[in-house]
Amino acid sequence: MSQRPAPSIETSNRIFTLPNVISLLRLLGVPLFLYLLLVPEHDVAAVIVLAIGGSTDWVDGYLARRMNSVSRLGELLDPFADRLYILATLVGFTLREVVPWWLTGALLMREVVLGVSLVVLRRHGFGPPPVHYVGKTGTFLLLAAFPIILLAKAVPGWSEWAYPVGWGLAWWALGLYWAAAVLYLIQTVRLLRSDRPGPEAAQP
């Protein structure tokens, strides 16, 4: 008996969908997190906001697929919210000396490399390469590591377990983050090579 192909998920132009609302709420949590971390330095409250933002990373995408409400806006909001959370956390943590500057530099340099690759692809008429599961896993681990690292600072009694767990996740995430960058660079090179004219097309 032949199996029926799985139904494809169509991308719509809808704006007001539940997954998009969740993504927007995640974005609103970024300035709240920075305020709690940097102004009154309410670290426990900042941990809660950061943990909610990180734990809901997969919710919007999951609901979009389950409810067949994948939208073009959602495809932009989800990765944008992830990157904004990571960038805001790195800036806040570096200013508060929660993480060393070299970790911030290593993660930001990865974003610079990908940004340059995207610019090169756009100049040749290509869109961004598809998101790789290695990169998504690295993002998930980073969003899990950050609140645990902050928790180690906010509650000294928990630092005995929170510090090694948080930094273990952070090191793992950093490795996956750069592994994903290498994969994206390989995809970029392949796309650019495929865009080159062959020997016959190059002849006048």
PDB file of N, CA and C in Angstrom, residues 80-158:
ATOM      1  N   PHE A  80      14.299  36.864  14.414  1.00  0.00           N
ATOM      2  CA  PHE A  80      14.651  38.205  14.876  1.00  0.00           C
ATOM      3  C   PHE A  80      14.547  38.290  16.397  1.00  0.00           C
ATOM      4  N   ALA A  81      13.487  37.680  16.959  1.00  0.00           N
ATOM      5  CA  ALA A  81      13.332  37.672  18.416  1.00  0.00           C
ATOM      6  C   ALA A  81      14.471  36.901  19.072  1.00  0.00           C
ATOM      7  N   ASP A  82      14.870  35.780  18.480  1.00  0.00           N
ATOM      8  CA  ASP A  82      15.984  35.001  19.034  1.00  0.00           C
ATOM      9  C   ASP A  82      17.264  35.824  19.076  1.00  0.00           C
ATOM     10  N   ARG A  83      17.591  36.471  17.959  1.00  0.00           N
ATOM     11  CA  ARG A  83      18.828  37.236  17.881  1.00  0.00           C
ATOM     12  C   ARG A  83      18.786  38.462  18.795  1.00  0.00           C
ATOM     13  N   LEU A  84      17.606  39.082  18.900  1.00  0.00           N
ATOM     14  CA  LEU A  84      17.501  40.251  19.760  1.00  0.00           C
ATOM     15  C   LEU A  84      17.675  39.866  21.219  1.00  0.00           C
ATOM     16  N   TYR A  85      17.103  38.736  21.619  1.00  0.00           N
ATOM     17  CA  TYR A  85      17.282  38.263  22.989  1.00  0.00           C
ATOM     18  C   TYR A  85      18.749  37.974  23.271  1.00  0.00           C
ATOM     19  N   ILE A  86      19.415  37.310  22.339  1.00  0.00           N
ATOM     20  CA  ILE A  86      20.827  36.972  22.541  1.00  0.00           C
ATOM     21  C   ILE A  86      21.677  38.238  22.587  1.00  0.00           C
ATOM     22  N   LEU A  87      21.428  39.180  21.664  1.00  0.00           N
ATOM     23  CA  LEU A  87      22.196  40.414  21.644  1.00  0.00           C
ATOM     24  C   LEU A  87      21.971  41.225  22.916  1.00  0.00           C
ATOM     25  N   ALA A  88      20.702  41.370  23.326  1.00  0.00           N
ATOM     26  CA  ALA A  88      20.394  42.141  24.530  1.00  0.00           C
ATOM     27  C   ALA A  88      21.012  41.497  25.762  1.00  0.00           C
ATOM     28  N   THR A  89      20.953  40.178  25.826  1.00  0.00           N
ATOM     29  CA  THR A  89      21.528  39.480  26.977  1.00  0.00           C
ATOM     30  C   THR A  89      23.037  39.651  27.024  1.00  0.00           C
ATOM     31  N   LEU A  90      23.692  39.536  25.870  1.00  0.00           N
ATOM     32  CA  LEU A  90      25.142  39.704  25.835  1.00  0.00           C
ATOM     33  C   LEU A  90      25.549  41.112  26.268  1.00  0.00           C
ATOM     34  N   VAL A  91      24.822  42.119  25.770  1.00  0.00           N
ATOM     35  CA  VAL A  91      25.144  43.499  26.135  1.00  0.00           C
ATOM     36  C   VAL A  91      24.937  43.707  27.636  1.00  0.00           C
ATOM     37  N   GLY A  92      23.777  43.268  28.130  1.00  0.00           N
ATOM     38  CA  GLY A  92      23.491  43.434  29.553  1.00  0.00           C
ATOM     39  C   GLY A  92      24.453  42.668  30.434  1.00  0.00           C
ATOM     40  N   PHE A  93      24.730  41.424  30.073  1.00  0.00           N
ATOM     41  CA  PHE A  93      25.638  40.598  30.872  1.00  0.00           C
ATOM     42  C   PHE A  93      27.057  41.155  30.863  1.00  0.00           C
ATOM     43  N   THR A  94      27.491  41.684  29.725  1.00  0.00           N
ATOM     44  CA  THR A  94      28.840  42.230  29.640  1.00  0.00           C
ATOM     45  C   THR A  94      28.959  43.491  30.492  1.00  0.00           C
ATOM     46  N   LEU A  95      27.934  44.356  30.448  1.00  0.00           N
ATOM     47  CA  LEU A  95      27.952  45.566  31.259  1.00  0.00           C
ATOM     48  C   LEU A  95      27.928  45.247  32.749  1.00  0.00           C
ATOM     49  N   ARG A  96      27.224  44.184  33.119  1.00  0.00           N
ATOM     50  CA  ARG A  96      27.149  43.788  34.533  1.00  0.00           C
ATOM     51  C   ARG A  96      28.285  42.837  34.921  1.00  0.00           C
ATOM     52  N   GLU A  97      29.146  42.510  33.958  1.00  0.00           N
ATOM     53  CA  GLU A  97      30.271  41.600  34.178  1.00  0.00           C
ATOM     54  C   GLU A  97      29.813  40.210  34.625  1.00  0.00           C
ATOM     55  N   VAL A  98      28.671  39.787  34.067  1.00  0.00           N
ATOM     56  CA  VAL A  98      28.188  38.423  34.310  1.00  0.00           C
ATOM     57  C   VAL A  98      28.946  37.447  33.427  1.00  0.00           C
ATOM     58  N   VAL A  99      29.260  37.853  32.196  1.00  0.00           N
ATOM     59  CA  VAL A  99      30.056  37.028  31.287  1.00  0.00           C
ATOM     60  C   VAL A  99      31.271  37.830  30.850  1.00  0.00           C
ATOM     61  N   PRO A 100      32.367  37.184  30.501  1.00  0.00           N
ATOM     62  CA  PRO A 100      33.563  37.902  30.043  1.00  0.00           C
ATOM     63  C   PRO A 100      33.380  38.429  28.627  1.00  0.00           C
ATOM     64  N   TRP A 101      34.210  39.408  28.289  1.00  0.00           N
ATOM     65  CA  TRP A 101      34.097  40.048  26.984  1.00  0.00           C
ATOM     66  C   TRP A 101      34.382  39.094  25.842  1.00  0.00           C
ATOM     67  N   TRP A 102      35.241  38.087  26.078  1.00  0.00           N
ATOM     68  CA  TRP A 102      35.611  37.198  24.976  1.00  0.00           C
ATOM     69  C   TRP A 102      34.430  36.358  24.504  1.00  0.00           C
ATOM     70  N   LEU A 103      33.519  35.995  25.421  1.00  0.00           N
ATOM     71  CA  LEU A 103      32.344  35.242  24.999  1.00  0.00           C
ATOM     72  C   LEU A 103      31.436  36.114  24.146  1.00  0.00           C
ATOM     73  N   THR A 104      31.260  37.359  24.578  1.00  0.00           N
ATOM     74  CA  THR A 104      30.466  38.304  23.791  1.00  0.00           C
ATOM     75  C   THR A 104      31.085  38.499  22.411  1.00  0.00           C
ATOM     76  N   GLY A 105      32.404  38.672  22.371  1.00  0.00           N
ATOM     77  CA  GLY A 105      33.077  38.862  21.088  1.00  0.00           C
ATOM     78  C   GLY A 105      32.958  37.662  20.178  1.00  0.00           C
ATOM     79  N   ALA A 106      33.065  36.448  20.735  1.00  0.00           N
ATOM     80  CA  ALA A 106      32.987  35.229  19.926  1.00  0.00           C
ATOM     81  C   ALA A 106      31.597  35.063  19.321  1.00  0.00           C
ATOM     82  N   LEU A 107      30.557  35.377  20.094  1.00  0.00           N
ATOM     83  CA  LEU A 107      29.192  35.238  19.589  1.00  0.00           C
ATOM     84  C   LEU A 107      28.849  36.337  18.588  1.00  0.00           C
ATOM     85  N   LEU A 108      29.302  37.556  18.863  1.00  0.00           N
ATOM     86  CA  LEU A 108      29.015  38.654  17.939  1.00  0.00           C
ATOM     87  C   LEU A 108      29.794  38.495  16.634  1.00  0.00           C
ATOM     88  N   MET A 109      31.011  37.979  16.714  1.00  0.00           N
ATOM     89  CA  MET A 109      31.788  37.767  15.495  1.00  0.00           C
ATOM     90  C   MET A 109      31.097  36.765  14.580  1.00  0.00           C
ATOM     91  N   ARG A 110      30.459  35.772  15.175  1.00  0.00           N
ATOM     92  CA  ARG A 110      29.713  34.794  14.382  1.00  0.00           C
ATOM     93  C   ARG A 110      28.579  35.479  13.633  1.00  0.00           C
ATOM     94  N   GLU A 111      27.897  36.429  14.292  1.00  0.00           N
ATOM     95  CA  GLU A 111      26.810  37.154  13.643  1.00  0.00           C
ATOM     96  C   GLU A 111      27.337  38.037  12.520  1.00  0.00           C
ATOM     97  N   VAL A 112      28.531  38.613  12.709  1.00  0.00           N
ATOM     98  CA  VAL A 112      29.133  39.430  11.662  1.00  0.00           C
ATOM     99  C   VAL A 112      29.442  38.582  10.433  1.00  0.00           C
ATOM    100  N   VAL A 113      30.000  37.387  10.659  1.00  0.00           N
ATOM    101  CA  VAL A 113      30.331  36.483   9.552  1.00  0.00           C
ATOM    102  C   VAL A 113      29.067  36.132   8.757  1.00  0.00           C
ATOM    103  N   LEU A 114      27.988  35.802   9.476  1.00  0.00           N
ATOM    104  CA  LEU A 114      26.746  35.463   8.786  1.00  0.00           C
ATOM    105  C   LEU A 114      26.159  36.677   8.083  1.00  0.00           C
ATOM    106  N   GLY A 115      26.290  37.843   8.697  1.00  0.00           N
ATOM    107  CA  GLY A 115      25.759  39.056   8.069  1.00  0.00           C
ATOM    108  C   GLY A 115      26.449  39.363   6.755  1.00  0.00           C
ATOM    109  N   VAL A 116      27.773  39.209   6.731  1.00  0.00           N
ATOM    110  CA  VAL A 116      28.520  39.428   5.488  1.00  0.00           C
ATOM    111  C   VAL A 116      28.113  38.408   4.429  1.00  0.00           C
ATOM    112  N   SER A 117      27.911  37.158   4.848  1.00  0.00           N
ATOM    113  CA  SER A 117      27.488  36.116   3.900  1.00  0.00           C
ATOM    114  C   SER A 117      26.133  36.457   3.292  1.00  0.00           C
ATOM    115  N   LEU A 118      25.204  36.956   4.116  1.00  0.00           N
ATOM    116  CA  LEU A 118      23.878  37.314   3.608  1.00  0.00           C
ATOM    117  C   LEU A 118      23.956  38.461   2.609  1.00  0.00           C
ATOM    118  N   VAL A 119      24.823  39.433   2.886  1.00  0.00           N
ATOM    119  CA  VAL A 119      24.987  40.557   1.961  1.00  0.00           C
ATOM    120  C   VAL A 119      25.509  40.069   0.612  1.00  0.00           C
ATOM    121  N   VAL A 120      26.495  39.169   0.654  1.00  0.00           N
ATOM    122  CA  VAL A 120      27.071  38.632  -0.584  1.00  0.00           C
ATOM    123  C   VAL A 120      26.011  37.850  -1.362  1.00  0.00           C
ATOM    124  N   LEU A 121      25.222  37.039  -0.658  1.00  0.00           N
ATOM    125  CA  LEU A 121      24.177  36.268  -1.328  1.00  0.00           C
ATOM    126  C   LEU A 121      23.140  37.175  -1.977  1.00  0.00           C
ATOM    127  N   ARG A 122      22.752  38.234  -1.280  1.00  0.00           N
ATOM    128  CA  ARG A 122      21.744  39.148  -1.834  1.00  0.00           C
ATOM    129  C   ARG A 122      22.260  39.848  -3.084  1.00  0.00           C
ATOM    130  N   ARG A 123      23.538  40.168  -3.103  1.00  0.00           N
ATOM    131  CA  ARG A 123      24.113  40.821  -4.286  1.00  0.00           C
ATOM    132  C   ARG A 123      24.082  39.901  -5.497  1.00  0.00           C
ATOM    133  N   HIS A 124      24.068  38.599  -5.260  1.00  0.00           N
ATOM    134  CA  HIS A 124      24.000  37.639  -6.355  1.00  0.00           C
ATOM    135  C   HIS A 124      22.581  37.132  -6.576  1.00  0.00           C
ATOM    136  N   GLY A 125      21.618  37.753  -5.927  1.00  0.00           N
ATOM    137  CA  GLY A 125      20.218  37.412  -6.169  1.00  0.00           C
ATOM    138  C   GLY A 125      19.685  36.246  -5.361  1.00  0.00           C
ATOM    139  N   PHE A 126      20.403  35.832  -4.324  1.00  0.00           N
ATOM    140  CA  PHE A 126      19.954  34.719  -3.495  1.00  0.00           C
ATOM    141  C   PHE A 126      19.376  35.241  -2.183  1.00  0.00           C
ATOM    142  N   GLY A 127      18.420  34.506  -1.658  1.00  0.00           N
ATOM    143  CA  GLY A 127      17.897  34.786  -0.341  1.00  0.00           C
ATOM    144  C   GLY A 127      18.747  34.109   0.715  1.00  0.00           C
ATOM    145  N   PRO A 128      18.388  34.270   1.979  1.00  0.00           N
ATOM    146  CA  PRO A 128      19.162  33.612   3.049  1.00  0.00           C
ATOM    147  C   PRO A 128      19.042  32.104   2.960  1.00  0.00           C
ATOM    148  N   PRO A 129      20.079  31.355   3.291  1.00  0.00           N
ATOM    149  CA  PRO A 129      20.003  29.889   3.275  1.00  0.00           C
ATOM    150  C   PRO A 129      19.047  29.404   4.347  1.00  0.00           C
ATOM    151  N   PRO A 130      18.478  28.218   4.182  1.00  0.00           N
ATOM    152  CA  PRO A 130      17.540  27.696   5.187  1.00  0.00           C
ATOM    153  C   PRO A 130      18.207  27.513   6.540  1.00  0.00           C
ATOM    154  N   VAL A 131      17.417  27.726   7.589  1.00  0.00           N
ATOM    155  CA  VAL A 131      17.928  27.585   8.949  1.00  0.00           C
ATOM    156  C   VAL A 131      18.294  26.128   9.211  1.00  0.00           C
ATOM    157  N   HIS A 132      19.492  25.917   9.737  1.00  0.00           N
ATOM    158  CA  HIS A 132      19.965  24.564  10.009  1.00  0.00           C
ATOM    159  C   HIS A 132      19.654  24.198  11.453  1.00  0.00           C
ATOM    160  N   TYR A 133      19.366  22.913  11.670  1.00  0.00           N
ATOM    161  CA  TYR A 133      19.006  22.485  13.023  1.00  0.00           C
ATOM    162  C   TYR A 133      20.165  22.660  14.002  1.00  0.00           C
ATOM    163  N   VAL A 134      21.401  22.657  13.494  1.00  0.00           N
ATOM    164  CA  VAL A 134      22.558  22.878  14.371  1.00  0.00           C
ATOM    165  C   VAL A 134      22.500  24.290  14.954  1.00  0.00           C
ATOM    166  N   GLY A 135      22.184  25.267  14.107  1.00  0.00           N
ATOM    167  CA  GLY A 135      22.070  26.636  14.575  1.00  0.00           C
ATOM    168  C   GLY A 135      20.902  26.818  15.528  1.00  0.00           C
ATOM    169  N   LYS A 136      19.761  26.185  15.232  1.00  0.00           N
ATOM    170  CA  LYS A 136      18.606  26.283  16.122  1.00  0.00           C
ATOM    171  C   LYS A 136      18.914  25.657  17.476  1.00  0.00           C
ATOM    172  N   THR A 137      19.643  24.543  17.464  1.00  0.00           N
ATOM    173  CA  THR A 137      20.010  23.909  18.726  1.00  0.00           C
ATOM    174  C   THR A 137      20.948  24.800  19.528  1.00  0.00           C
ATOM    175  N   GLY A 138      21.904  25.428  18.843  1.00  0.00           N
ATOM    176  CA  GLY A 138      22.811  26.348  19.520  1.00  0.00           C
ATOM    177  C   GLY A 138      22.065  27.528  20.130  1.00  0.00           C
ATOM    178  N   THR A 139      21.090  28.069  19.396  1.00  0.00           N
ATOM    179  CA  THR A 139      20.290  29.174  19.919  1.00  0.00           C
ATOM    180  C   THR A 139      19.499  28.736  21.145  1.00  0.00           C
ATOM    181  N   PHE A 140      18.895  27.550  21.072  1.00  0.00           N
ATOM    182  CA  PHE A 140      18.121  27.039  22.204  1.00  0.00           C
ATOM    183  C   PHE A 140      19.005  26.875  23.446  1.00  0.00           C
ATOM    184  N   LEU A 141      20.212  26.353  23.249  1.00  0.00           N
ATOM    185  CA  LEU A 141      21.111  26.146  24.382  1.00  0.00           C
ATOM    186  C   LEU A 141      21.574  27.479  24.976  1.00  0.00           C
ATOM    187  N   LEU A 142      21.809  28.467  24.109  1.00  0.00           N
ATOM    188  CA  LEU A 142      22.194  29.782  24.618  1.00  0.00           C
ATOM    189  C   LEU A 142      21.074  30.389  25.455  1.00  0.00           C
ATOM    190  N   LEU A 143      19.834  30.298  24.940  1.00  0.00           N
ATOM    191  CA  LEU A 143      18.703  30.856  25.663  1.00  0.00           C
ATOM    192  C   LEU A 143      18.423  30.091  26.950  1.00  0.00           C
ATOM    193  N   ALA A 144      18.914  28.863  27.039  1.00  0.00           N
ATOM    194  CA  ALA A 144      18.808  28.112  28.298  1.00  0.00           C
ATOM    195  C   ALA A 144      19.967  28.442  29.231  1.00  0.00           C
ATOM    196  N   ALA A 145      21.154  28.686  28.668  1.00  0.00           N
ATOM    197  CA  ALA A 145      22.337  28.936  29.489  1.00  0.00           C
ATOM    198  C   ALA A 145      22.280  30.296  30.171  1.00  0.00           C
ATOM    199  N   PHE A 146      21.798  31.317  29.468  1.00  0.00           N
ATOM    200  CA  PHE A 146      21.839  32.676  30.001  1.00  0.00           C
ATOM    201  C   PHE A 146      21.098  32.839  31.332  1.00  0.00           C
ATOM    202  N   PRO A 147      19.838  32.395  31.434  1.00  0.00           N
ATOM    203  CA  PRO A 147      19.175  32.567  32.741  1.00  0.00           C
ATOM    204  C   PRO A 147      19.830  31.766  33.864  1.00  0.00           C
ATOM    205  N   ILE A 148      20.415  30.608  33.542  1.00  0.00           N
ATOM    206  CA  ILE A 148      21.073  29.811  34.588  1.00  0.00           C
ATOM    207  C   ILE A 148      22.347  30.510  35.061  1.00  0.00           C
ATOM    208  N   ILE A 149      23.100  31.117  34.131  1.00  0.00           N
ATOM    209  CA  ILE A 149      24.306  31.856  34.511  1.00  0.00           C
ATOM    210  C   ILE A 149      23.930  33.053  35.382  1.00  0.00           C
ATOM    211  N   LEU A 150      22.855  33.759  35.001  1.00  0.00           N
ATOM    212  CA  LEU A 150      22.417  34.896  35.806  1.00  0.00           C
ATOM    213  C   LEU A 150      21.895  34.436  37.158  1.00  0.00           C
ATOM    214  N   LEU A 151      21.248  33.272  37.179  1.00  0.00           N
ATOM    215  CA  LEU A 151      20.748  32.735  38.444  1.00  0.00           C
ATOM    216  C   LEU A 151      21.890  32.450  39.415  1.00  0.00           C
ATOM    217  N   ALA A 152      23.020  31.991  38.886  1.00  0.00           N
ATOM    218  CA  ALA A 152      24.184  31.731  39.740  1.00  0.00           C
ATOM    219  C   ALA A 152      24.682  33.003  40.408  1.00  0.00           C
ATOM    220  N   LYS A 153      24.530  34.131  39.717  1.00  0.00           N
ATOM    221  CA  LYS A 153      24.948  35.412  40.287  1.00  0.00           C
ATOM    222  C   LYS A 153      23.884  35.974  41.221  1.00  0.00           C
ATOM    223  N   ALA A 154      22.593  35.770  40.858  1.00  0.00           N
ATOM    224  CA  ALA A 154      21.506  36.355  41.634  1.00  0.00           C
ATOM    225  C   ALA A 154      21.289  35.631  42.949  1.00  0.00           C
ATOM    226  N   VAL A 155      21.478  34.308  42.967  1.00  0.00           N
ATOM    227  CA  VAL A 155      21.248  33.506  44.177  1.00  0.00           C
ATOM    228  C   VAL A 155      22.546  32.762  44.481  1.00  0.00           C
ATOM    229  N   PRO A 156      23.416  33.355  45.298  1.00  0.00           N
ATOM    230  CA  PRO A 156      24.721  32.729  45.553  1.00  0.00           C
ATOM    231  C   PRO A 156      24.619  31.303  46.096  1.00  0.00           C
ATOM    232  N   GLY A 157      23.554  31.004  46.821  1.00  0.00           N
ATOM    233  CA  GLY A 157      23.412  29.657  47.366  1.00  0.00           C
ATOM    234  C   GLY A 157      23.228  28.600  46.309  1.00  0.00           C
ATOM    235  N   TRP A 158      22.792  29.023  45.103  1.00  0.00           N
ATOM    236  CA  TRP A 158      22.583  28.070  44.008  1.00  0.00           C
ATOM    237  C   TRP A 158      23.746  28.031  43.026  1.00  0.00           C
TER     238      TRP A 158
END
